[in-house]
CSV table of C-alpha atoms in Angstrom, one decimal:
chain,number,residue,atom,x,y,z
A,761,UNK,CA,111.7,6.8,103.9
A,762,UNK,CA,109.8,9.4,101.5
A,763,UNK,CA,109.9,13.1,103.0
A,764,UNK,CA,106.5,14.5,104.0
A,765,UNK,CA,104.6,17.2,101.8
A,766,UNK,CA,103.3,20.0,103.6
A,767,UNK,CA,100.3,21.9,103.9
A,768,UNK,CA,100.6,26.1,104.0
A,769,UNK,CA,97.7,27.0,106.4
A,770,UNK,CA,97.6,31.2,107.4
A,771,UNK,CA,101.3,31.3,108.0
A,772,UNK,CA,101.8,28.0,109.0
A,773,UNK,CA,103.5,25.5,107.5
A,774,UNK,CA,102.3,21.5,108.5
A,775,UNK,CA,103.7,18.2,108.2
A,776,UNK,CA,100.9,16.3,106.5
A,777,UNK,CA,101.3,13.6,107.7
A,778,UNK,CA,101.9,13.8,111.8
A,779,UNK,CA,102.2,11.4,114.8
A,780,UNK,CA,99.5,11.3,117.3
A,781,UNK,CA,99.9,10.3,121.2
A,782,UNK,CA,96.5,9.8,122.4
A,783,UNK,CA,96.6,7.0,124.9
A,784,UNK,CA,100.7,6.4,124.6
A,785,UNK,CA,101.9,6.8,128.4
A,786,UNK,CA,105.2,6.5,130.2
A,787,UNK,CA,108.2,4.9,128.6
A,788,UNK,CA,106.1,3.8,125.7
A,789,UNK,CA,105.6,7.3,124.8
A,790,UNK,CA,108.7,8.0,124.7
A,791,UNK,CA,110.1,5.3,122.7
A,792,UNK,CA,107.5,5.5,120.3
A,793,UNK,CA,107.5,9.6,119.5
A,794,UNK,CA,111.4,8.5,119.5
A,795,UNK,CA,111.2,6.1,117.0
A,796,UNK,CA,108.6,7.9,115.1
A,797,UNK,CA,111.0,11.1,114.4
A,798,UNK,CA,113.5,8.5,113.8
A,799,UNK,CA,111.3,7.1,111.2
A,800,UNK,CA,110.8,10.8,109.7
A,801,UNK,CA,107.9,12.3,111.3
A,802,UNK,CA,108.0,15.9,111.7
A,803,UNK,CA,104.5,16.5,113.1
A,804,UNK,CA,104.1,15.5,116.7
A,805,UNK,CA,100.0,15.7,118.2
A,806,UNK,CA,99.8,15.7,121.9
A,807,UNK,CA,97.2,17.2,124.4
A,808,UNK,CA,97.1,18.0,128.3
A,809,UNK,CA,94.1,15.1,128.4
A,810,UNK,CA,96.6,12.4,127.3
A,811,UNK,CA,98.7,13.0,130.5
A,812,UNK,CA,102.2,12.7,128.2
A,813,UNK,CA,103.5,15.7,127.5
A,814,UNK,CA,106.5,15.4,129.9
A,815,UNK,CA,107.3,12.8,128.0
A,816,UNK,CA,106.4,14.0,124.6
A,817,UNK,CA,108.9,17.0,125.6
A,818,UNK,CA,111.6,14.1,126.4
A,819,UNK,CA,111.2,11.9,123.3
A,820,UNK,CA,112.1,15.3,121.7
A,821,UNK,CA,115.1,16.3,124.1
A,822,UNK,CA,116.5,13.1,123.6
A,823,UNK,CA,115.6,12.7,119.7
A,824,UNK,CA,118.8,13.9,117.0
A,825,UNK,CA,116.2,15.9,115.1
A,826,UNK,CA,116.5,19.7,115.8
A,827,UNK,CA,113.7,21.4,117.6
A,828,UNK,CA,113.5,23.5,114.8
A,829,UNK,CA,112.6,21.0,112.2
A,830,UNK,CA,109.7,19.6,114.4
A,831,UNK,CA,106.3,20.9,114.5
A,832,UNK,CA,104.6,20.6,117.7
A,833,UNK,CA,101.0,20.8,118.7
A,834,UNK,CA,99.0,20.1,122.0
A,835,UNK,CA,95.7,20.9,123.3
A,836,UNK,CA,94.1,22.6,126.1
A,837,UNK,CA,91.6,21.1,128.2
A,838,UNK,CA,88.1,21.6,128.8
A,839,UNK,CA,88.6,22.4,132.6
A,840,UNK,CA,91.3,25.1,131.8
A,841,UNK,CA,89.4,27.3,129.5
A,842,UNK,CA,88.4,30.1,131.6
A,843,UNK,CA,90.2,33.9,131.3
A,844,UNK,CA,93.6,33.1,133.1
A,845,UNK,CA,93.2,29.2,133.8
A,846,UNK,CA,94.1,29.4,129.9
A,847,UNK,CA,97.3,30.9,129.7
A,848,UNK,CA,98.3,29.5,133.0
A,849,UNK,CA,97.6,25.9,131.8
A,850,UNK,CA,99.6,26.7,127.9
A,851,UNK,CA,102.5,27.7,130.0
A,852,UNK,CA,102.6,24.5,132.2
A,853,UNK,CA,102.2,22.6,129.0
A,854,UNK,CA,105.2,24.6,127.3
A,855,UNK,CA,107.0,23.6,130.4
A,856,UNK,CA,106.2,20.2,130.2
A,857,UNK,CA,107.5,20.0,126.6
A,858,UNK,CA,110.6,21.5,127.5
A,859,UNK,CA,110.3,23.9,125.0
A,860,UNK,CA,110.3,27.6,124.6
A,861,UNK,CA,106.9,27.7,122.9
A,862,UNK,CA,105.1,25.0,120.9
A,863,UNK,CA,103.7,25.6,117.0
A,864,UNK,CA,100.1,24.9,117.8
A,865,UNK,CA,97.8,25.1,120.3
A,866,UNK,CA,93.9,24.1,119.9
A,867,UNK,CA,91.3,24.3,122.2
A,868,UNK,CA,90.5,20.7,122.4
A,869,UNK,CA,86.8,20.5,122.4
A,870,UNK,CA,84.0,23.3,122.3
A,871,UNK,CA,82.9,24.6,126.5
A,872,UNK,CA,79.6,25.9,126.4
A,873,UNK,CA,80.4,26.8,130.1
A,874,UNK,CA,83.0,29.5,128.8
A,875,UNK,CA,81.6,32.6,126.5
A,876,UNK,CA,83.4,31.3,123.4
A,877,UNK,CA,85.0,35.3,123.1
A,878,UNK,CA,86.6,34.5,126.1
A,879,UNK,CA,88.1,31.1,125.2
A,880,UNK,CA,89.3,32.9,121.8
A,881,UNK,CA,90.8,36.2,123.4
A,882,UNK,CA,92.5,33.9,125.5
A,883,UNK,CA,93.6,31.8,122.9
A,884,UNK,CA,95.3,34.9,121.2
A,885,UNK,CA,96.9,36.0,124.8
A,886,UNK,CA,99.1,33.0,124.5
A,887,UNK,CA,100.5,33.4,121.0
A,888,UNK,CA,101.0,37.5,122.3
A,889,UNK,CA,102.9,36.2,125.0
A,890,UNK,CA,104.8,33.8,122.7
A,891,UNK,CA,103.8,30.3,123.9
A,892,UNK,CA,102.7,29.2,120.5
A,893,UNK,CA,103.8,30.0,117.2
A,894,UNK,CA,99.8,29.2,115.6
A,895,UNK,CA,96.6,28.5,117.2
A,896,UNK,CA,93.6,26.6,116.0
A,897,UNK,CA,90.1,24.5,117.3
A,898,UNK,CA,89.8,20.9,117.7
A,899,UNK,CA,86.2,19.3,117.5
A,900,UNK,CA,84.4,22.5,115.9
A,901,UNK,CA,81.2,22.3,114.0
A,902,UNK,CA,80.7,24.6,111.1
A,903,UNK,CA,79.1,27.2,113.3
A,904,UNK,CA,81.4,27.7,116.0
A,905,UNK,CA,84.6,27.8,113.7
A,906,UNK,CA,82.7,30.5,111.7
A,907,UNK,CA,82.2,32.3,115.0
A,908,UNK,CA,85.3,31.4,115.9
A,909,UNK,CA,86.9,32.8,113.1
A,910,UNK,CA,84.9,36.0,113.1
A,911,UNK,CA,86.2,36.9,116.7
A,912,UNK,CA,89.8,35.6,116.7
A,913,UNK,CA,92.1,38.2,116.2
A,914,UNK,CA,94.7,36.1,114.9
A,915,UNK,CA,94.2,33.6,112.1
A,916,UNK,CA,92.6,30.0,113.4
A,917,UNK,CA,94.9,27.2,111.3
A,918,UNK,CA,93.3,24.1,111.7
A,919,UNK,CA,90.0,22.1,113.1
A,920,UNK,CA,91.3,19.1,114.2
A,921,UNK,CA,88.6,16.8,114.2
A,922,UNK,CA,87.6,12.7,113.3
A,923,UNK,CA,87.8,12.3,110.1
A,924,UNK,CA,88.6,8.6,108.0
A,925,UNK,CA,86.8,6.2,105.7
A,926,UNK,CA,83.8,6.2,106.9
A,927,UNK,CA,82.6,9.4,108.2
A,928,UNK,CA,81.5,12.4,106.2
A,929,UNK,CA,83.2,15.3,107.0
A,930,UNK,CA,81.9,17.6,103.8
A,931,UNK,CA,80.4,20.5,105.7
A,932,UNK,CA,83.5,20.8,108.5
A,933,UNK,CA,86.0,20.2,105.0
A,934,UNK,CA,84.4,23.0,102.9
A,935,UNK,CA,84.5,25.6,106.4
A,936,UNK,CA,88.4,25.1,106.9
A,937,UNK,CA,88.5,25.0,103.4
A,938,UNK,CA,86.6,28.6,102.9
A,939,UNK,CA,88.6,30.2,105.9
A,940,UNK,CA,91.9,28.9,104.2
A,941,UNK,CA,92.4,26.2,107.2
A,942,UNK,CA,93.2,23.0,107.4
A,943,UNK,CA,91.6,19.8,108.4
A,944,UNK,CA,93.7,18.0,110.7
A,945,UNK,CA,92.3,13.9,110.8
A,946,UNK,CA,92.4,12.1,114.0
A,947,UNK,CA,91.3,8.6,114.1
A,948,UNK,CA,92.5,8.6,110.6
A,949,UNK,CA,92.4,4.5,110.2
A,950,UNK,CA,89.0,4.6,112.4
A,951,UNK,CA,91.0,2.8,115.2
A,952,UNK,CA,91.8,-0.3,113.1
A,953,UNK,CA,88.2,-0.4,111.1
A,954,UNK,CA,89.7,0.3,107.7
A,955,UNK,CA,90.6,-3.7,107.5
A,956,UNK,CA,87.2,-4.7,107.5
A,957,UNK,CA,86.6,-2.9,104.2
A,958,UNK,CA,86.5,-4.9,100.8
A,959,UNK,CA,86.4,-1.7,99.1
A,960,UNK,CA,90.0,-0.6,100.8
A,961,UNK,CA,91.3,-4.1,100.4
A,962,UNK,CA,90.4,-3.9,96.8
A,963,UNK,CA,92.4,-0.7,96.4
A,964,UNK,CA,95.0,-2.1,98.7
A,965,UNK,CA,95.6,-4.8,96.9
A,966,UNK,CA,96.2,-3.1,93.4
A,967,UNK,CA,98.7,-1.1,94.9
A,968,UNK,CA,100.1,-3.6,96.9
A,969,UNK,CA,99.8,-1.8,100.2
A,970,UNK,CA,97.7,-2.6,103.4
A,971,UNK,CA,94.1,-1.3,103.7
A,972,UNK,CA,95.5,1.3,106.8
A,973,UNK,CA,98.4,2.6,104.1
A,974,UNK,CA,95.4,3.1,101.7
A,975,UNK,CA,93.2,5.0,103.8
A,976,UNK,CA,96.1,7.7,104.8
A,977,UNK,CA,97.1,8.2,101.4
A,978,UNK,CA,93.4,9.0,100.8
A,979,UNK,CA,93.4,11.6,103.7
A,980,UNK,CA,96.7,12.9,102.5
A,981,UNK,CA,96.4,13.1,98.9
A,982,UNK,CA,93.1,15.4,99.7
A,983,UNK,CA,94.2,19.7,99.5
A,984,UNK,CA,93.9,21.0,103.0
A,985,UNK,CA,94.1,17.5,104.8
A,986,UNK,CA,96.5,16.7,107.8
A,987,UNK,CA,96.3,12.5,108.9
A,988,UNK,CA,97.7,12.5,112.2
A,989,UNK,CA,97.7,8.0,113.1
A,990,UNK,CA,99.0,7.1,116.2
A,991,UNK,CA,100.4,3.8,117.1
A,992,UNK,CA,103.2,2.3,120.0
A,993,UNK,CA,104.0,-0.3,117.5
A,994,UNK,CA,107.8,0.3,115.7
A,995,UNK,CA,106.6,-1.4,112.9
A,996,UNK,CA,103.4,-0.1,112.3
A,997,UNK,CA,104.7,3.3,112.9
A,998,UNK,CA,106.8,3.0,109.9
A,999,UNK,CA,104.2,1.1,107.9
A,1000,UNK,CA,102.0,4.4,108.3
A,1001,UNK,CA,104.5,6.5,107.5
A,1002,UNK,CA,104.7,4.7,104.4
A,1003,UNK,CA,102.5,6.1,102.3
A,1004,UNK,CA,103.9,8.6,99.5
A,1005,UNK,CA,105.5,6.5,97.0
A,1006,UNK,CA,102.0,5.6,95.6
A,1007,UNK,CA,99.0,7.6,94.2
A,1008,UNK,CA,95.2,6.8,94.2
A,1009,UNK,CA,93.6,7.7,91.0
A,1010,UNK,CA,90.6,9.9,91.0
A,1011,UNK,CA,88.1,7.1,90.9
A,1012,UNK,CA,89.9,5.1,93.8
A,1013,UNK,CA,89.7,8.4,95.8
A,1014,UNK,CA,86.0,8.6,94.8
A,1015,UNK,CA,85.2,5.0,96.0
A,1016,UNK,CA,86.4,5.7,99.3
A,1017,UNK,CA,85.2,8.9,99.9
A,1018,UNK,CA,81.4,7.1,98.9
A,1019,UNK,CA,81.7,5.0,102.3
A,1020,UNK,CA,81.6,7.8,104.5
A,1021,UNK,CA,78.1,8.7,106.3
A,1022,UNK,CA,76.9,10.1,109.5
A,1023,UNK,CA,77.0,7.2,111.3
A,1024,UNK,CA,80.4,6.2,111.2
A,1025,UNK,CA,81.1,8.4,114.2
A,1026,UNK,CA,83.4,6.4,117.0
A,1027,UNK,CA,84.4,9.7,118.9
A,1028,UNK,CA,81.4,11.4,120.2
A,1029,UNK,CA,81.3,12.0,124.5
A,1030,UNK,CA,78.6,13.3,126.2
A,1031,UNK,CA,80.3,16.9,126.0
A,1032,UNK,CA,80.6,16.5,122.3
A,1033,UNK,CA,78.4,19.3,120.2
A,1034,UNK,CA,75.7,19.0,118.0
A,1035,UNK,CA,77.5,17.6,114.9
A,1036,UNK,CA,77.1,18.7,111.4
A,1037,UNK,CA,75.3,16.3,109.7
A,1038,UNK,CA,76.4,15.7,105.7
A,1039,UNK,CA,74.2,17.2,102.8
């Protein structure tokens, strides 16, 4: 398999293409973070809301790739935001893992219940005391990561946020991109709805790859863009991994890009904010 670029990011150096664990439990968890370090991932995504990182932390214990070479993030979750609840929930997490800190950690969704000052001072306690080596945002608009920014004392590395074919994320791309960030993609294959595009087939098929393996090169080969695909399938965890002995050429990467809109949305709960909406 093809090593995996990375992307520099305020001190931070990320895989750029990453393994994501949303709604992989139990045994399957393990086996597939496992095989997908195996495989050559580098970049394991988890959260406290996906209920796995105890067995994140053992995929990783039992893996033959070195802590050192692996770069960890998880999440914290809306209900442990407040002043305290914050550094008490990163530190159950860090135990979880089994590690001595992890290399991100994002608040996973904007709390309008929580002054945002004291999610961010919070934020920065945790990589003070040592619990994480970066820490970031996950689900920002343009505004809060701008206020975000503005109040963090230490630099914000990524907004990890939806990003694939078929949504437009211009304004959220050009705010990481102006605060030196990155963009970290989940849903990066829109859960599956890249193979109903002729476009990406038509691409696909010139290159003799699969619509998925298409639409992460396209999130890859963008400056500033982390994909981060998830899947309990061995096979299809290798086929997305796949993805960097081929280029797209400028045009390709235009005719993608020209499918995205503001509807193509999938992830949006009733505690979402009120998204950016493209130019």
């Amino acid at each position: 398999m093809n090593d995996v670029p990375t992307l520099a990011a305020q001190g931070a150096t990320i895989p750029k293409l990453g393994f994501g664990t949303w709604q992989i439990t139990g045994e399957d968890c393990v086996d597939a973070v496992k095989h997908a370090l195996a495989t050559g991932y580098r970049h394991i995504d988890t959260a406290q809301a996906y209920e796995n990182e105890p067995e994140v932390g053992e995929a990783i214990e039992q893996s033959d790739v070195p802590r050192e070479e692996i770069f960890l993030t998880t999440k914290i979750w809306m209900a442990n935001m407040a002043a305290g609840d914050l550094e008490r929930s990163a530190r159950r997490s860090v135990e979880k893992l089994k590690v001595d800190r992890v290399d991100l950690l994002l608040l996973h969704w904007p709390n309008p219940d929580h002054p945002l000052e004291e999610m961010i001072a919070a934020l920065n306690a945790v990589r003070a005391e040592g619990l994480t080596r970066h820490i970031g945002v996950s689900n920002y608009t343009v505004d809060l990561l701008d206020q975000a920014v503005a109040i963090s004392d230490a630099p914000l590395v990524t907004n990890q946020v939806e990003y694939h074919p078929f949504i437009d994320q211009g304004p959220v791309l050009d705010a990481v991109r102006r605060h030196g960030m990155a963009l970290t993609a989940y849903s990066p294959i829109a859960q599956g709805g890249v193979n109903k595009s002729d476009v990406i087939a038509d691409i696909a098929k010139v290159h003799g790859k699969s619509a998925i393996q298409v639409s992460l090169r396209w999130l890859v080969q963008q400056d500033d863009v982390v994909a981060i695909p998830r899947s309990g399938k061995p096979e299809h965890i290798e086929s997305n991994f796949d993805v960097f002995d081929f280029e797209l050429t400028d045009e390709e990467m235009a005719r993608i890009a020209a499918l995205g809109s503001d509807d193509g949305r999938l992830i949006d709960p009733s505690w979402a904010p009120d998204w950016d909406r493209a130019a």
